[in-house]
Amino acid sequence: MESGHISVMMNEVLELFGQFNGEPQTLLDGTFGRGGHCTTLLQKYPSLKAIGVDRDEAALEFANTHYGDLLNSGRLTMFQGSYRAFAQQLNPEQKFDFIFLDLGVSSPQLDDESRGFSFYGEGPLDMRMGKKQITTAADVINTWPEEQLIEIFKNFGDIHSPFRVVRAIVHDRKEKLYTTTQQLAGLIERVESWKKKGFHPATQYFMALRLVVNTELEDLQESLPVFIEALNPNGILLVLTFHSLEDRITKNIFKDNLDVGQRMNKKVIIPTDAEIEKNSRSRSAKLRGFLKTPAPLHRRDKYRSESHS
Ligand SMILES: C[S@@+](CC[C@H](N)C(=O)[O-])C[C@H]1O[C@@H](n2cnc3c(N)ncnc32)[C@H](O)[C@@H]1O
């Protein structure tokens, strides 16, 4: 099926989930997108039922149009909203064998100029993943104080010296508010004297704005401990990140929870050269897995398993 999105590190994701001991029954996919990973897992495991979460209304429309059979049979249920909102309303009894996060934006979101994620096309300076969210990228650029803009570009965009760009934004917005992606990209090109070749200087600025508009790091930081808690014994949580700060948060939270499970890979898993060649958007991907500890054996079960060994 043509979905406009190539699922990243599919083989590696299947390999890690494949280490599950038994027949998995429940999957929570917190970043459903076009459902590539989720539906591949549903196909592989006939016993599996999934909840697909996405902030983007377009992801739910896509599921309605393309996965009617799965929705009608009850094997797939969709939830519109952030996975953090989903985590907050989770009933403590609700547990999962598989939990999966594939962070960031999908290719259809990036490629749709009207969403404002890309500096290549002309679109509103929006960048909200879901229409119900209030703050847009234009709100951040037009209203946030100079020091705060410097801080987000340094911390989230990893831009060593964003001062001249931010000064120019703060100066220009007094005369005319920023409303389009090209207005902002054009300013960055001018200030950074870009020669129209090589790495576009707006890349990191746009990345930082997207992370802030969608509270992506906060969502991850708050939800991962809840998701670890929501794993069944032997359950597996996989997180696919595209930003060094997301990877650091994941690594640290996995480390902080070693009393209830173990890291499946101590060294982060990255895509093969062949995958990067086929899909350049996979180049910054990093995959980590967490395996929840098996349920403690009851004394009688323990006795039985020892006497049979
Ligand atoms: C990289 S795509 C997922 C692609 C999917 N795994 C596939 O194979 O089709 C990420 C998706 O997660 C959604 N998303 C990102 N952050 C989210 C969050 N905090 N809560 C809910 N959805 C989120 C985006 O809207 C996007 O559709």
Coordinates of C-alpha atoms and ligand atoms in Angstrom, one line a residue:
M1 CA 0.0 0.0 0.0
E2 CA 1.3 3.5 -0.9
S3 CA 1.3 5.4 2.4
G4 CA 3.9 8.1 1.6
H5 CA 6.0 7.0 4.6
I6 CA 8.7 4.3 4.8
S7 CA 8.8 2.7 8.3
V8 CA 12.3 3.0 9.7
M9 CA 14.3 0.0 11.0
M10 CA 11.4 -2.4 10.5
N11 CA 13.7 -5.5 10.6
E12 CA 15.4 -4.4 13.8
V13 CA 12.0 -3.6 15.4
L14 CA 10.7 -7.0 14.5
E15 CA 13.8 -8.7 15.7
L16 CA 13.6 -7.1 19.2
F17 CA 9.8 -7.7 19.6
G18 CA 10.6 -11.3 18.3
Q19 CA 12.4 -11.9 21.6
F20 CA 9.1 -11.9 23.5
N21 CA 8.6 -15.1 25.4
G22 CA 5.1 -16.4 24.3
E23 CA 2.3 -15.1 22.2
P24 CA 1.9 -11.4 22.5
Q25 CA -1.7 -10.2 23.1
T26 CA -1.6 -6.4 23.4
L27 CA 0.3 -3.6 21.6
L28 CA 0.3 0.1 22.3
D29 CA 1.7 2.1 19.4
G30 CA 2.0 5.6 20.7
T31 CA 3.0 7.1 17.4
F32 CA 0.8 5.3 14.8
G33 CA 1.6 7.6 11.8
R34 CA 0.7 5.6 8.7
G35 CA 0.5 2.4 10.8
G36 CA 3.5 0.7 9.1
H37 CA 5.0 -0.8 12.2
C38 CA 1.7 -1.4 13.9
T39 CA 0.0 -3.3 11.0
T40 CA 3.2 -5.3 10.3
L41 CA 3.1 -6.5 13.9
L42 CA -0.6 -7.3 13.7
Q43 CA 0.1 -9.4 10.6
K44 CA 3.0 -11.2 12.2
Y45 CA 1.1 -12.0 15.4
P46 CA -2.5 -13.2 14.9
S47 CA -3.2 -13.1 18.6
L48 CA -2.3 -9.4 18.9
K49 CA -4.7 -6.5 19.4
A50 CA -3.4 -2.9 19.1
I51 CA -4.2 0.5 20.3
G52 CA -2.9 3.2 17.9
V53 CA -2.3 6.6 19.2
D54 CA -1.5 9.8 17.2
R55 CA -1.9 13.5 17.8
D56 CA -2.5 14.0 14.1
E57 CA -6.1 13.8 12.9
A58 CA -4.7 12.8 9.5
A59 CA -3.2 9.6 10.9
L60 CA -6.7 8.6 12.2
E61 CA -8.3 9.4 8.8
F62 CA -5.6 7.3 7.1
A63 CA -6.4 4.4 9.5
N64 CA -10.2 4.8 8.8
T65 CA -9.6 4.7 5.1
H66 CA -7.0 2.0 4.9
Y67 CA -7.4 -0.3 7.9
G68 CA -11.2 -0.6 8.0
D69 CA -11.0 -4.4 8.4
L70 CA -8.7 -4.2 11.4
L71 CA -10.8 -1.5 13.0
N72 CA -14.1 -3.4 12.4
S73 CA -12.7 -6.7 13.7
G74 CA -11.6 -4.9 16.9
R75 CA -7.9 -5.8 16.4
L76 CA -7.1 -2.1 16.1
T77 CA -8.5 0.8 18.1
M78 CA -7.4 4.3 17.5
F79 CA -7.0 7.2 20.0
Q80 CA -6.5 10.8 18.9
G81 CA -4.2 12.8 21.1
S82 CA -0.7 12.8 22.5
Y83 CA 0.7 9.6 23.9
R84 CA 1.3 11.6 27.0
A85 CA -2.4 12.3 27.3
F86 CA -3.0 8.6 26.7
A87 CA -0.5 7.6 29.4
Q88 CA -2.2 10.0 31.9
Q89 CA -5.6 8.4 31.5
L90 CA -4.3 4.8 31.6
N91 CA -6.1 2.6 34.0
P92 CA -3.5 0.9 36.3
E93 CA -5.1 -2.5 35.4
Q94 CA -4.4 -2.0 31.7
K95 CA -1.1 -3.7 30.7
F96 CA 0.6 -4.3 27.4
D97 CA 3.0 -7.0 26.0
F98 CA 4.4 -4.5 23.4
I99 CA 4.7 -0.8 23.6
F100 CA 6.3 1.1 20.7
L101 CA 7.3 4.7 20.0
D102 CA 8.7 5.9 16.7
L103 CA 9.2 9.6 17.5
G104 CA 9.1 12.8 15.4
V105 CA 7.1 13.5 12.2
S106 CA 6.1 11.2 9.4
S107 CA 7.0 11.9 5.8
P108 CA 3.5 12.9 4.8
Q109 CA 3.6 15.6 7.6
L110 CA 6.9 16.9 6.4
D111 CA 5.9 16.8 2.7
D112 CA 2.6 18.6 3.2
E113 CA 3.6 22.3 2.9
S114 CA 0.4 23.4 4.5
R115 CA 1.5 21.9 7.8
G116 CA 4.5 24.2 8.0
F117 CA 7.2 21.6 9.0
S118 CA 9.4 22.2 6.0
F119 CA 11.5 25.1 5.0
Y120 CA 11.6 23.9 1.4
G121 CA 8.0 24.8 0.6
E122 CA 5.8 27.8 1.3
G123 CA 3.4 27.2 4.1
P124 CA 2.0 28.8 7.3
L125 CA 4.5 28.8 10.2
D126 CA 2.5 26.2 12.1
M127 CA 4.2 22.9 12.9
R128 CA 1.4 21.6 15.2
M129 CA 1.0 17.8 14.9
G130 CA -2.6 18.1 15.9
K131 CA -5.1 20.8 15.1
K132 CA -6.4 21.0 18.7
Q133 CA -3.0 22.2 19.9
I134 CA -2.9 25.9 20.7
T135 CA 0.7 27.1 20.2
T136 CA 2.0 27.4 16.7
A137 CA 5.6 28.0 15.5
A138 CA 4.5 31.5 14.6
D139 CA 3.4 32.1 18.2
V140 CA 6.8 31.1 19.4
I141 CA 8.7 33.2 16.9
N142 CA 6.5 36.3 17.3
T143 CA 6.0 36.4 21.1
W144 CA 8.8 34.6 22.9
P145 CA 11.5 36.8 24.5
E146 CA 14.9 36.9 22.9
E147 CA 16.7 35.0 25.6
Q148 CA 14.2 32.1 25.4
L149 CA 14.5 31.9 21.6
I150 CA 18.3 31.7 22.0
E151 CA 18.0 29.0 24.6
I152 CA 15.7 26.8 22.5
F153 CA 17.8 27.1 19.4
K154 CA 21.0 26.3 21.4
N155 CA 19.6 23.5 23.5
F156 CA 17.1 21.8 21.1
G157 CA 18.7 22.8 17.7
D158 CA 22.3 22.3 18.9
I159 CA 23.1 25.6 17.2
H160 CA 26.3 27.0 18.7
S161 CA 25.6 30.6 17.9
P162 CA 22.0 31.6 17.1
F163 CA 22.4 35.1 18.4
R164 CA 22.4 37.0 15.0
V165 CA 19.4 35.1 13.7
V166 CA 17.4 35.7 16.9
R167 CA 18.4 39.4 17.0
A168 CA 17.1 39.7 13.4
I169 CA 13.9 37.9 14.3
V170 CA 13.2 40.1 17.3
H171 CA 14.1 43.3 15.3
D172 CA 11.9 42.3 12.2
R173 CA 8.9 41.2 14.2
K174 CA 8.3 44.7 15.5
E175 CA 7.5 45.8 11.9
K176 CA 5.9 42.6 10.6
L177 CA 4.9 39.4 12.3
Y178 CA 6.3 36.1 10.9
T179 CA 3.5 34.0 9.3
T180 CA 5.2 31.7 6.8
T181 CA 7.9 29.1 6.6
Q182 CA 9.7 31.0 3.7
Q183 CA 9.8 34.3 5.7
L184 CA 11.7 32.5 8.5
A185 CA 13.8 30.3 6.2
G186 CA 14.7 33.4 4.0
L187 CA 15.8 35.4 7.1
I188 CA 18.0 32.5 8.3
E189 CA 19.6 32.1 4.8
R190 CA 20.3 35.8 4.7
V191 CA 21.8 36.1 8.2
E192 CA 23.8 32.9 7.8
S193 CA 24.9 33.9 4.3
W194 CA 23.9 30.6 2.9
K195 CA 25.2 29.9 -0.6
K196 CA 22.3 27.7 -1.7
K197 CA 24.3 24.5 -1.5
G198 CA 25.0 21.9 1.2
F199 CA 23.3 21.6 4.6
H200 CA 20.5 24.2 4.9
P201 CA 21.1 26.5 7.9
A202 CA 17.3 26.5 8.7
T203 CA 17.4 22.7 9.4
Q204 CA 18.3 22.9 13.0
Y205 CA 16.1 26.0 13.7
F206 CA 13.1 24.3 12.3
M207 CA 13.9 21.1 14.3
A208 CA 14.1 23.1 17.5
L209 CA 10.8 24.9 16.9
R210 CA 9.0 21.6 16.1
L211 CA 10.2 20.0 19.3
V212 CA 9.0 23.1 21.3
V213 CA 5.6 23.5 19.6
N214 CA 4.8 19.8 20.1
T215 CA 6.4 19.5 23.6
E216 CA 8.1 16.4 22.3
L217 CA 10.8 16.1 24.9
E218 CA 8.4 16.6 27.8
D219 CA 6.0 14.0 26.4
L220 CA 8.8 11.5 26.3
Q221 CA 10.2 12.3 29.7
E222 CA 6.8 12.0 31.4
S223 CA 5.5 9.0 29.5
L224 CA 8.4 6.6 29.5
P225 CA 8.2 5.7 33.2
V226 CA 4.4 5.3 32.9
F227 CA 4.9 3.0 29.9
I228 CA 7.5 0.9 31.7
E229 CA 5.0 0.5 34.6
A230 CA 2.3 -0.4 32.0
L231 CA 4.3 -3.4 30.6
N232 CA 3.2 -6.9 31.5
P233 CA 5.9 -9.2 33.0
N234 CA 8.2 -10.1 30.0
G235 CA 6.7 -7.1 28.1
I236 CA 8.9 -5.1 25.7
L237 CA 9.1 -1.3 25.2
L238 CA 10.9 -0.1 22.0
V239 CA 11.8 3.5 21.4
L240 CA 13.0 4.8 18.0
T241 CA 14.4 8.3 18.3
F242 CA 15.7 10.9 15.8
H243 CA 17.3 13.5 18.1
S244 CA 20.2 13.2 20.5
L245 CA 18.2 14.6 23.4
E246 CA 15.4 12.1 22.8
D247 CA 17.9 9.3 22.8
R248 CA 19.5 10.6 26.0
I249 CA 16.1 10.7 27.8
T250 CA 15.3 7.2 26.7
K251 CA 18.7 5.8 27.7
N252 CA 18.5 7.5 31.2
I253 CA 15.0 6.4 31.9
F254 CA 15.8 2.8 30.9
K255 CA 18.9 3.0 33.2
D256 CA 16.8 4.3 36.1
N257 CA 14.4 1.4 35.8
L258 CA 16.8 -1.5 35.9
D259 CA 15.2 -2.7 39.1
V260 CA 12.1 -3.8 37.1
G261 CA 13.7 -4.9 33.8
Q262 CA 16.8 -4.8 31.6
R263 CA 18.1 -3.1 28.5
M264 CA 17.7 -5.3 25.5
N265 CA 20.7 -3.6 23.8
K266 CA 23.4 -1.8 25.8
K267 CA 24.7 -0.3 22.6
V268 CA 22.2 1.7 20.7
I269 CA 21.0 0.1 17.4
I270 CA 21.3 2.3 14.2
P271 CA 20.1 1.7 10.6
T272 CA 22.3 -0.2 8.1
D273 CA 24.1 1.8 5.4
A274 CA 21.7 0.1 2.9
E275 CA 18.7 1.5 4.7
I276 CA 20.1 5.0 4.9
E277 CA 20.8 4.8 1.2
K278 CA 17.2 3.8 0.4
N279 CA 15.6 6.2 2.9
S280 CA 17.8 9.2 3.9
R281 CA 15.3 10.2 6.6
S282 CA 16.4 7.1 8.6
R283 CA 19.9 8.4 8.9
S284 CA 19.6 9.8 12.5
A285 CA 17.5 6.9 13.8
K286 CA 18.5 5.2 17.1
L287 CA 16.6 2.2 18.6
R288 CA 16.6 1.1 22.2
G289 CA 14.6 -1.7 23.8
F290 CA 13.6 -2.4 27.4
L291 CA 12.5 -5.9 28.6
K292 CA 10.3 -6.0 31.8
T293 CA 11.3 -8.6 34.3
P294 CA 9.3 -11.9 34.4
A295 CA 6.7 -12.2 37.1
P296 CA 8.1 -13.7 40.3
L297 CA 7.3 -17.3 40.6
H298 CA 4.9 -18.3 43.4
R299 CA 6.4 -20.6 45.9
R300 CA 4.5 -23.6 44.6
D301 CA 5.3 -22.9 40.9
K302 CA 8.9 -22.3 41.9
Y303 CA 9.0 -25.7 43.6
R304 CA 7.5 -27.4 40.6
S305 CA 9.9 -25.7 38.1
E306 CA 12.9 -26.7 40.3
S307 CA 11.7 -30.3 40.7
H308 CA 11.3 -30.6 36.9
S309 CA 14.7 -29.2 36.1
Ligands
LIG1 C1 7.6 8.8 12.5 S1 5.9 8.8 12.5 C2 5.4 7.1 12.9 C3 5.4 6.2 11.7 C4 4.9 4.9 11.9 N1 5.7 4.1 12.8 C5 4.7 4.1 10.6 O1 5.5 3.1 10.4 O2 3.9 4.5 9.8 C6 5.5 9.6 14.0 C7 4.0 9.8 14.2 O3 3.9 10.1 15.6 C8 3.0 11.2 15.8 N2 3.5 11.7 17.1 C9 4.7 12.3 17.4 N3 4.8 12.7 18.6 C10 3.6 12.3 19.2 C11 3.1 12.4 20.5 N4 3.7 13.0 21.5 N5 1.8 11.9 20.8 C12 1.1 11.3 19.8 N6 1.6 11.2 18.5 C13 2.8 11.7 18.2 C14 3.2 12.1 14.6 O4 2.0 12.8 14.5 C15 3.5 11.1 13.5 O5 2.3 10.7 12.9

